[in-house]
JSON list of C-alpha atoms in Angstrom, two decimals:
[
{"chain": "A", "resi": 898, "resn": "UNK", "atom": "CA", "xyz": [4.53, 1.60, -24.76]},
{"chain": "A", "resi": 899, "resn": "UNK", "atom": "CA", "xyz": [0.85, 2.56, -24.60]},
{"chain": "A", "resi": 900, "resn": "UNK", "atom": "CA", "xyz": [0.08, -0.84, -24.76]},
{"chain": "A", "resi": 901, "resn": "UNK", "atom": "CA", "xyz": [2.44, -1.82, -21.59]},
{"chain": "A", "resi": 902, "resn": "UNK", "atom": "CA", "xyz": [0.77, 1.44, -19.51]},
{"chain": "A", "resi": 903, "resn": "UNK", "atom": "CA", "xyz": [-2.67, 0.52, -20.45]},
{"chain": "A", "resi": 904, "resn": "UNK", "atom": "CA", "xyz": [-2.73, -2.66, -19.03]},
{"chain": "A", "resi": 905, "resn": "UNK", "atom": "CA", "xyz": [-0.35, -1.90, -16.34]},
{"chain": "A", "resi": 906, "resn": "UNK", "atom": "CA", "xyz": [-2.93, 0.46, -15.37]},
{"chain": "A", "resi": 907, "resn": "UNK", "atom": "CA", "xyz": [-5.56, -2.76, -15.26]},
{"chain": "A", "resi": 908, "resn": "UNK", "atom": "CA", "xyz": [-2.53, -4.63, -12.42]},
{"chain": "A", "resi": 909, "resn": "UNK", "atom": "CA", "xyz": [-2.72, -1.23, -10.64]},
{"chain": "A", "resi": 910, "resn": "UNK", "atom": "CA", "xyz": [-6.49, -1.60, -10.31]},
{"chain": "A", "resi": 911, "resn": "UNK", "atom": "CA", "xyz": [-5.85, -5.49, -9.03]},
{"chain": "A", "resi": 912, "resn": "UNK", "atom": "CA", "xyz": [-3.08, -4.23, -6.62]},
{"chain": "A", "resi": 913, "resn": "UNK", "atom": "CA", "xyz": [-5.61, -1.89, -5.34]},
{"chain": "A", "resi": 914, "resn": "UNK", "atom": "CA", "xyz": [-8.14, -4.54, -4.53]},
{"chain": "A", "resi": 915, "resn": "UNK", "atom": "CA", "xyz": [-5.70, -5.81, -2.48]},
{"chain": "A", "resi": 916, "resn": "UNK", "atom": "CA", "xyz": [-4.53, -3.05, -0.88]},
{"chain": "A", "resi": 917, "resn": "UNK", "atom": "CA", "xyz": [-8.19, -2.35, 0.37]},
{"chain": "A", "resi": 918, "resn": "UNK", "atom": "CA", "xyz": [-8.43, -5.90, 1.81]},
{"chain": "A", "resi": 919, "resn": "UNK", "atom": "CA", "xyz": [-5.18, -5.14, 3.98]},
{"chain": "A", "resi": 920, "resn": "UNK", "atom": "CA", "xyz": [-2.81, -7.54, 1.63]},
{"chain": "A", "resi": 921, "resn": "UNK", "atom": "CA", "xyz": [0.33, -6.45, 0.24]},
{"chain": "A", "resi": 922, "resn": "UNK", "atom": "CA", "xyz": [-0.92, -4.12, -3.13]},
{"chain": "A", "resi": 923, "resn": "UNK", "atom": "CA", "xyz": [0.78, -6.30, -5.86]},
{"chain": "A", "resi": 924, "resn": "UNK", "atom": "CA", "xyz": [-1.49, -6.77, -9.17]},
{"chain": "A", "resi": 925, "resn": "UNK", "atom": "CA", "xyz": [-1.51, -9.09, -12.34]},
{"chain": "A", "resi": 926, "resn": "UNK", "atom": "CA", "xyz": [-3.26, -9.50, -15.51]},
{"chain": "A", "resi": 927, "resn": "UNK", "atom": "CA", "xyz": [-2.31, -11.91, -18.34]},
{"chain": "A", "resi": 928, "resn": "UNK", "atom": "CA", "xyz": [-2.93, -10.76, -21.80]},
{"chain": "A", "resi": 929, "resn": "UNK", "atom": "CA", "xyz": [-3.23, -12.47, -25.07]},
{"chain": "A", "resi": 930, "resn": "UNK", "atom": "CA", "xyz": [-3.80, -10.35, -27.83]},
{"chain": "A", "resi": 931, "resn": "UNK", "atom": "CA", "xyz": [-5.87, -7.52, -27.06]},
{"chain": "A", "resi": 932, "resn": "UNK", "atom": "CA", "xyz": [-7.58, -9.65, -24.23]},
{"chain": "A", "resi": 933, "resn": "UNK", "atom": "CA", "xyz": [-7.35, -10.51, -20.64]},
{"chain": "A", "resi": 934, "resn": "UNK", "atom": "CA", "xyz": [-7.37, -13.56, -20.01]},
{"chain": "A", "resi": 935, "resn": "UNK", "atom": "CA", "xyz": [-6.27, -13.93, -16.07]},
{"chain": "A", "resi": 936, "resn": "UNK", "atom": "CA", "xyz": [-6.24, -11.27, -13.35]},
{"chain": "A", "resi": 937, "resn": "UNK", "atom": "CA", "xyz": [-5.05, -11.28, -9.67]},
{"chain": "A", "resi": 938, "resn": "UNK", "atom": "CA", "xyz": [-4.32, -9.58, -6.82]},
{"chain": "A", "resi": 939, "resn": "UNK", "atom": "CA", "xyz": [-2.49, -10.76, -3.53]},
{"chain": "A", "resi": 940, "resn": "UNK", "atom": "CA", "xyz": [-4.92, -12.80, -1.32]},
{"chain": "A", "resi": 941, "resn": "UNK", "atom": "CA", "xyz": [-1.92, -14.93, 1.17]},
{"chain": "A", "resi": 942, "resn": "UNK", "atom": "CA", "xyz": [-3.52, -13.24, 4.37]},
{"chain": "A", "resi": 943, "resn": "UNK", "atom": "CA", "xyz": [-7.16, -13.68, 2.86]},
{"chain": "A", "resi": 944, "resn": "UNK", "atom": "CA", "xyz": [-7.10, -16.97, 1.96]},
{"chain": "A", "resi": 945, "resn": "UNK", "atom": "CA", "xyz": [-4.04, -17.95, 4.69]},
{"chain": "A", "resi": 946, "resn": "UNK", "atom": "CA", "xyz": [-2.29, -19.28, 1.27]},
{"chain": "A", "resi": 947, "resn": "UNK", "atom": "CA", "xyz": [1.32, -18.26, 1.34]},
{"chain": "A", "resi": 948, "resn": "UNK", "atom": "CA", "xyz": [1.32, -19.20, -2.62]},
{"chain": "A", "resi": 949, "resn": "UNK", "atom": "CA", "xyz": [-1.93, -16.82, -3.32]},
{"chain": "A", "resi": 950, "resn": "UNK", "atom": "CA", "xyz": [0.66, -14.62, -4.94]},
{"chain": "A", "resi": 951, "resn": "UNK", "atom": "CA", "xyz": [-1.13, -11.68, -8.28]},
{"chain": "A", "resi": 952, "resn": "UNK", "atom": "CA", "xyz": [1.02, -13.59, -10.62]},
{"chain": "A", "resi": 953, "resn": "UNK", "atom": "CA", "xyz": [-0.01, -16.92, -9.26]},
{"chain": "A", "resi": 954, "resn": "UNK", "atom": "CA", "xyz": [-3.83, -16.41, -9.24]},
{"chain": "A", "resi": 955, "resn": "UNK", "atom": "CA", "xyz": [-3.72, -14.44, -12.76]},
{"chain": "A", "resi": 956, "resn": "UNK", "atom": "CA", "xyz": [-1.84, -17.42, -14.24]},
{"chain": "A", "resi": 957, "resn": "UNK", "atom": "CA", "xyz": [-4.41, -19.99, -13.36]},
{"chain": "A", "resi": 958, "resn": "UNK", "atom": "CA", "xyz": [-6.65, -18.19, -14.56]},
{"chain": "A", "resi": 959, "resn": "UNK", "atom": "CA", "xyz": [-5.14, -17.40, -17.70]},
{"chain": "A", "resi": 960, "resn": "UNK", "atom": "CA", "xyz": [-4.91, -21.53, -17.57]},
{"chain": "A", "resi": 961, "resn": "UNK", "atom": "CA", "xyz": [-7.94, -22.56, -17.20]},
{"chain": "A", "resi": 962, "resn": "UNK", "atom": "CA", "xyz": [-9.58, -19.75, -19.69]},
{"chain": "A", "resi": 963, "resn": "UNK", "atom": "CA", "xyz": [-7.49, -21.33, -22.20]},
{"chain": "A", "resi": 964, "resn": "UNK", "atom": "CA", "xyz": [-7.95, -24.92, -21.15]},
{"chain": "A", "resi": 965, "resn": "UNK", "atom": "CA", "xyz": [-4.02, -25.36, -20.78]},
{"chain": "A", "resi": 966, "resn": "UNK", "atom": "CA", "xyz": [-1.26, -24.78, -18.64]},
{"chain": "A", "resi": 967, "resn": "UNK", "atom": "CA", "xyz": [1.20, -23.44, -21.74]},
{"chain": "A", "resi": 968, "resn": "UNK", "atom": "CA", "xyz": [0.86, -19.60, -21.60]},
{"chain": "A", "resi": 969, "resn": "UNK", "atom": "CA", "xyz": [2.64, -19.77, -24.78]},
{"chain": "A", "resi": 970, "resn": "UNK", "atom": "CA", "xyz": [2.11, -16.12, -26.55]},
{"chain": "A", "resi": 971, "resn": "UNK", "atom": "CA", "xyz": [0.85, -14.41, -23.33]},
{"chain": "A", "resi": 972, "resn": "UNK", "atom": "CA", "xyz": [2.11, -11.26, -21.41]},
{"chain": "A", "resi": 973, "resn": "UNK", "atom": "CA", "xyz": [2.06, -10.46, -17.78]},
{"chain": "A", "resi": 974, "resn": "UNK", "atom": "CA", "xyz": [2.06, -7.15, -16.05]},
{"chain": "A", "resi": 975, "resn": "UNK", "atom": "CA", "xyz": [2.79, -7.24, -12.51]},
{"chain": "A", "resi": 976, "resn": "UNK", "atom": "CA", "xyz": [3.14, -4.09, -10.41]},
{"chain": "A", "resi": 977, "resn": "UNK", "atom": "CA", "xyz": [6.01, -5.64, -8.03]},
{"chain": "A", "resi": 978, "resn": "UNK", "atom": "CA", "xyz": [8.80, -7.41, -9.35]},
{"chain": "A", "resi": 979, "resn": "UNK", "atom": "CA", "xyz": [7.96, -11.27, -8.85]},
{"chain": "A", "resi": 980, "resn": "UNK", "atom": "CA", "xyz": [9.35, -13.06, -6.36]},
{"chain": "A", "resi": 981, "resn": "UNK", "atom": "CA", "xyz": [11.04, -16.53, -6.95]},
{"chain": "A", "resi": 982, "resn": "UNK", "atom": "CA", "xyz": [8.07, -18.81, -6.83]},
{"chain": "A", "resi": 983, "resn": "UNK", "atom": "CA", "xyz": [6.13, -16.76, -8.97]},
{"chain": "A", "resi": 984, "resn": "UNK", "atom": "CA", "xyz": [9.11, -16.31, -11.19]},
{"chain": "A", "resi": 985, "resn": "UNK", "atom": "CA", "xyz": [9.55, -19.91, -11.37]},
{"chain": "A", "resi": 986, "resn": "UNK", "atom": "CA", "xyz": [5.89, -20.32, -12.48]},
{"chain": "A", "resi": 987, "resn": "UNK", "atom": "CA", "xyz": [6.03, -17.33, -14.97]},
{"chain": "A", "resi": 988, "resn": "UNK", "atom": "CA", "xyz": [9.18, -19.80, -16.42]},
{"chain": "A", "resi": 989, "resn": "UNK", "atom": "CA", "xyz": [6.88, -22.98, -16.21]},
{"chain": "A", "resi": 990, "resn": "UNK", "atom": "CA", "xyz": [3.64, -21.44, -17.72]},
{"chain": "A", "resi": 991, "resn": "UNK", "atom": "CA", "xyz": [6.46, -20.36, -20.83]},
{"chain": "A", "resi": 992, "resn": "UNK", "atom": "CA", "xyz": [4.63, -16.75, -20.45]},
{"chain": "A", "resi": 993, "resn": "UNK", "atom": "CA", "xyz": [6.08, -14.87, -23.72]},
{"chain": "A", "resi": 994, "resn": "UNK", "atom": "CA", "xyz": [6.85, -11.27, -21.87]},
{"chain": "A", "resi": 995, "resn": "UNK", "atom": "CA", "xyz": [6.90, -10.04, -18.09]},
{"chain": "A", "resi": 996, "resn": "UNK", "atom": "CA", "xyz": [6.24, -6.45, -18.10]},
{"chain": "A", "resi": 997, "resn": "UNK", "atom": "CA", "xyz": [7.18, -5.06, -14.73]},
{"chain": "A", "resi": 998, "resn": "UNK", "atom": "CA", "xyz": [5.84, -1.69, -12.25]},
{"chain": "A", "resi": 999, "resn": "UNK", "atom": "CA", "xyz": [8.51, -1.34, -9.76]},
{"chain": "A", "resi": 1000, "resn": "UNK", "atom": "CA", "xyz": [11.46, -3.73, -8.51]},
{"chain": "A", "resi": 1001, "resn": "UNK", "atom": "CA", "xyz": [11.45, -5.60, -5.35]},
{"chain": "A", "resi": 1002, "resn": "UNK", "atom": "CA", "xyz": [15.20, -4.95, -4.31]},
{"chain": "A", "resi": 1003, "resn": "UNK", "atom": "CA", "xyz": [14.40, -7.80, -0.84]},
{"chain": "A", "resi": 1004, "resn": "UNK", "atom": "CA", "xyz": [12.94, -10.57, -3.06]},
{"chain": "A", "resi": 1005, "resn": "UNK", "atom": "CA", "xyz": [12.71, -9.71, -6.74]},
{"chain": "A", "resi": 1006, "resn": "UNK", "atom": "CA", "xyz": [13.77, -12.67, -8.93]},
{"chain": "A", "resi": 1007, "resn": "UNK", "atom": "CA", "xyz": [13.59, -11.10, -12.18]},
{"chain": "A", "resi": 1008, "resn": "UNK", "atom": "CA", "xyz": [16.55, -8.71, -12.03]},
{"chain": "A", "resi": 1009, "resn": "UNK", "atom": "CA", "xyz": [16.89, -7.67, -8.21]},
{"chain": "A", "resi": 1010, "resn": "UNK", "atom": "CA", "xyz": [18.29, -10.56, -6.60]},
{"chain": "A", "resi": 1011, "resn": "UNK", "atom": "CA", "xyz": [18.28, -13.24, -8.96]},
{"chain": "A", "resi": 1012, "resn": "UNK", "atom": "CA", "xyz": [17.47, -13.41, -12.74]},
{"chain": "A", "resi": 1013, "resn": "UNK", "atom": "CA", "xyz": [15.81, -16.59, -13.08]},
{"chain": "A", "resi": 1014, "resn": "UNK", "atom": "CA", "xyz": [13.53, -15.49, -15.90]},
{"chain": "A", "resi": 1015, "resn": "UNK", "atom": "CA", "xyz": [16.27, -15.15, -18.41]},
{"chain": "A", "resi": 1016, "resn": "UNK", "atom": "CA", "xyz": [18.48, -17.16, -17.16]},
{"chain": "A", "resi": 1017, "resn": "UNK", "atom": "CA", "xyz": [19.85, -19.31, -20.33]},
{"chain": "A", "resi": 1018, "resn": "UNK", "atom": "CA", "xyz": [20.44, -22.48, -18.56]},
{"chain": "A", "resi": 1019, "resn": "UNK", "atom": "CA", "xyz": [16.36, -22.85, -17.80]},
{"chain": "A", "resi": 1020, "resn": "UNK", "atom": "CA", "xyz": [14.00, -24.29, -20.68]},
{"chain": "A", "resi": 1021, "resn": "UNK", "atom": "CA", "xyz": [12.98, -20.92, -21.12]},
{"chain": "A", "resi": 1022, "resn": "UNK", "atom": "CA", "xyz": [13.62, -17.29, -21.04]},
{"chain": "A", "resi": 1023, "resn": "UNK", "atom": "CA", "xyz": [11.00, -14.55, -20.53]},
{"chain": "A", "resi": 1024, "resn": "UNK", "atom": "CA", "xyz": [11.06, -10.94, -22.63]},
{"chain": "A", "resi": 1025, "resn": "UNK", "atom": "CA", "xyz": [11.49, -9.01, -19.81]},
{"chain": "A", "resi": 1026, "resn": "UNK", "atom": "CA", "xyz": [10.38, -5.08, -19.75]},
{"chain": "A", "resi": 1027, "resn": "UNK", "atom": "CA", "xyz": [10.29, -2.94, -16.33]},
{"chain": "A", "resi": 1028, "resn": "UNK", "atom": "CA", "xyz": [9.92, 0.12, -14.78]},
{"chain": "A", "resi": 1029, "resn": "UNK", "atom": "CA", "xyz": [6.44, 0.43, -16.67]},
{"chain": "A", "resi": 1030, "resn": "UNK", "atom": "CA", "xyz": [4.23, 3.51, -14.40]},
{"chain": "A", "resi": 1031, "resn": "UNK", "atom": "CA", "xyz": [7.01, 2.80, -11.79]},
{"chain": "A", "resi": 1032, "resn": "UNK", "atom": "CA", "xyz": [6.75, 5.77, -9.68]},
{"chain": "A", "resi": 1033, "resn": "UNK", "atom": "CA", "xyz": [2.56, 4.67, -9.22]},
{"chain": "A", "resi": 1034, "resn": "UNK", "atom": "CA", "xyz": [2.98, 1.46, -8.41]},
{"chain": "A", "resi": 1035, "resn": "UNK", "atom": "CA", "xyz": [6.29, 2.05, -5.95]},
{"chain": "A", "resi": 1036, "resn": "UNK", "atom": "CA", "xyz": [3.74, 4.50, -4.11]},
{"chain": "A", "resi": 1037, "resn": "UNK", "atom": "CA", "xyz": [0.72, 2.49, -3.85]},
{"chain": "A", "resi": 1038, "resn": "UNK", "atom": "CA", "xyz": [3.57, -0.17, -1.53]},
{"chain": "A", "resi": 1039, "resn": "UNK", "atom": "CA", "xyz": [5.01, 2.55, 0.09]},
{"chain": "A", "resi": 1040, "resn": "UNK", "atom": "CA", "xyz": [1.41, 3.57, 1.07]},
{"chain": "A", "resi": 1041, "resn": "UNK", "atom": "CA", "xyz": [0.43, 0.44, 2.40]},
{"chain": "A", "resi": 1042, "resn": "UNK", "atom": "CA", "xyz": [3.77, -0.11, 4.44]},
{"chain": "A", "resi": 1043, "resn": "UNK", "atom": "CA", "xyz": [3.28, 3.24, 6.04]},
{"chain": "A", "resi": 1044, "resn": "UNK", "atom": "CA", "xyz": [-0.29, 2.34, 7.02]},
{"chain": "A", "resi": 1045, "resn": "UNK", "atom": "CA", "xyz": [1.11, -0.56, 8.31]},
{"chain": "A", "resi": 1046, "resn": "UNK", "atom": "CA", "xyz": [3.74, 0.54, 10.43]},
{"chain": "A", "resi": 1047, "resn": "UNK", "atom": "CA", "xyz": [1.32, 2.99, 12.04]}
]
C-alpha cells in the first residue's frame, strides 16, 4: 500500500500542474516496475483537445517509451476515476492494474456509472484498486470547482 500512495502522490503532483493551468486537477503516471514510464495531467482547455485526458497523455507516453502500444505489466494511478474514453483506452493499452484517488460519481467508468474495466465480456479486465489518498485528491477537485464557481 506504500507502493500505491507513493506514486499516487507523483498523479497528485500531475493533477496539480493542471490545476495551476486552470484545467480540471486530474493526474496520471504509468509505472512499470519501480519506474515511470508515462505521466499526464489534463490539458483539453490547453490544447482545445477534448481527448487530452491524464490517463490519455500518460498512456502515450508510457507507449512510445516502450516502443509499443501493449501496456502489458503496467499500472496506472489516476487521481479521478476515469471516464469512459479513458477507460476504454486503459482496456485497449491491456494496462495490468488501475489504482484509483477518488470516484467520479457524474462520469466514472470504472465502478461509478459503468464498470467497463472489469467487465468480463471485454478482451480484458483491469486489477482495479481505489480510494488510494482519497480524501487529497477529492479536495484538490473540490478546490478547483470552488475557484471556479467564484
Amino acid at each position: 500500500m506504500d507502493q500505491a500512495r507513493y506514486y499516487m502522490g507523483i498523479a497528485l503532483e500531475e493533477a496539480q500542474k493542471a490545476f495551476d493551468r486552470g484545467e480540471v486537477p486530474v493526474g496520471a503516471v504509468v509505472v512499470r516496475g519501480d519506474n515511470i514510464i508515462g505521466r499526464g495531467h489534463n490539458l483539453v482547455e490547453t490544447a482545445k483537445d477534448p481527448t487530452a485526458h491524464a490517463e490519455i497523455l500518460a498512456i502515450r507516453q508510457a507507449a512510445d517509451t516502450l516502443g509499443g502500444w501493449r501496456l502489458n505489466g503496467c499500472d496506472l494511478y489516476v487521481t479521478v476515476e476515469p471516464c469512459a474514453m479513458c477507460a476504454g483506452a486503459v482496456i485497449l493499452s491491456r494496462i495490468s492494474r488501475l489504482f484509483i484517488g477518488t470516484p467520479d460519481p457524474k462520469a466514472g467508468a470504472c465502478f461509478s456509472v459503468n464498470d467497463l474495466v472489469t467487465d468480463s465480456r471485454l478482451n480484458h479486465q483491469v486489477e482495479l484498486s481505489a480510494g488510494i489518498l482519497e480524501e487529497e485528491c477529492r479536495q484538490l477537485m473540490r478546490q478547483f470547482f470552488r475557484q471556479l464557481r467564484q
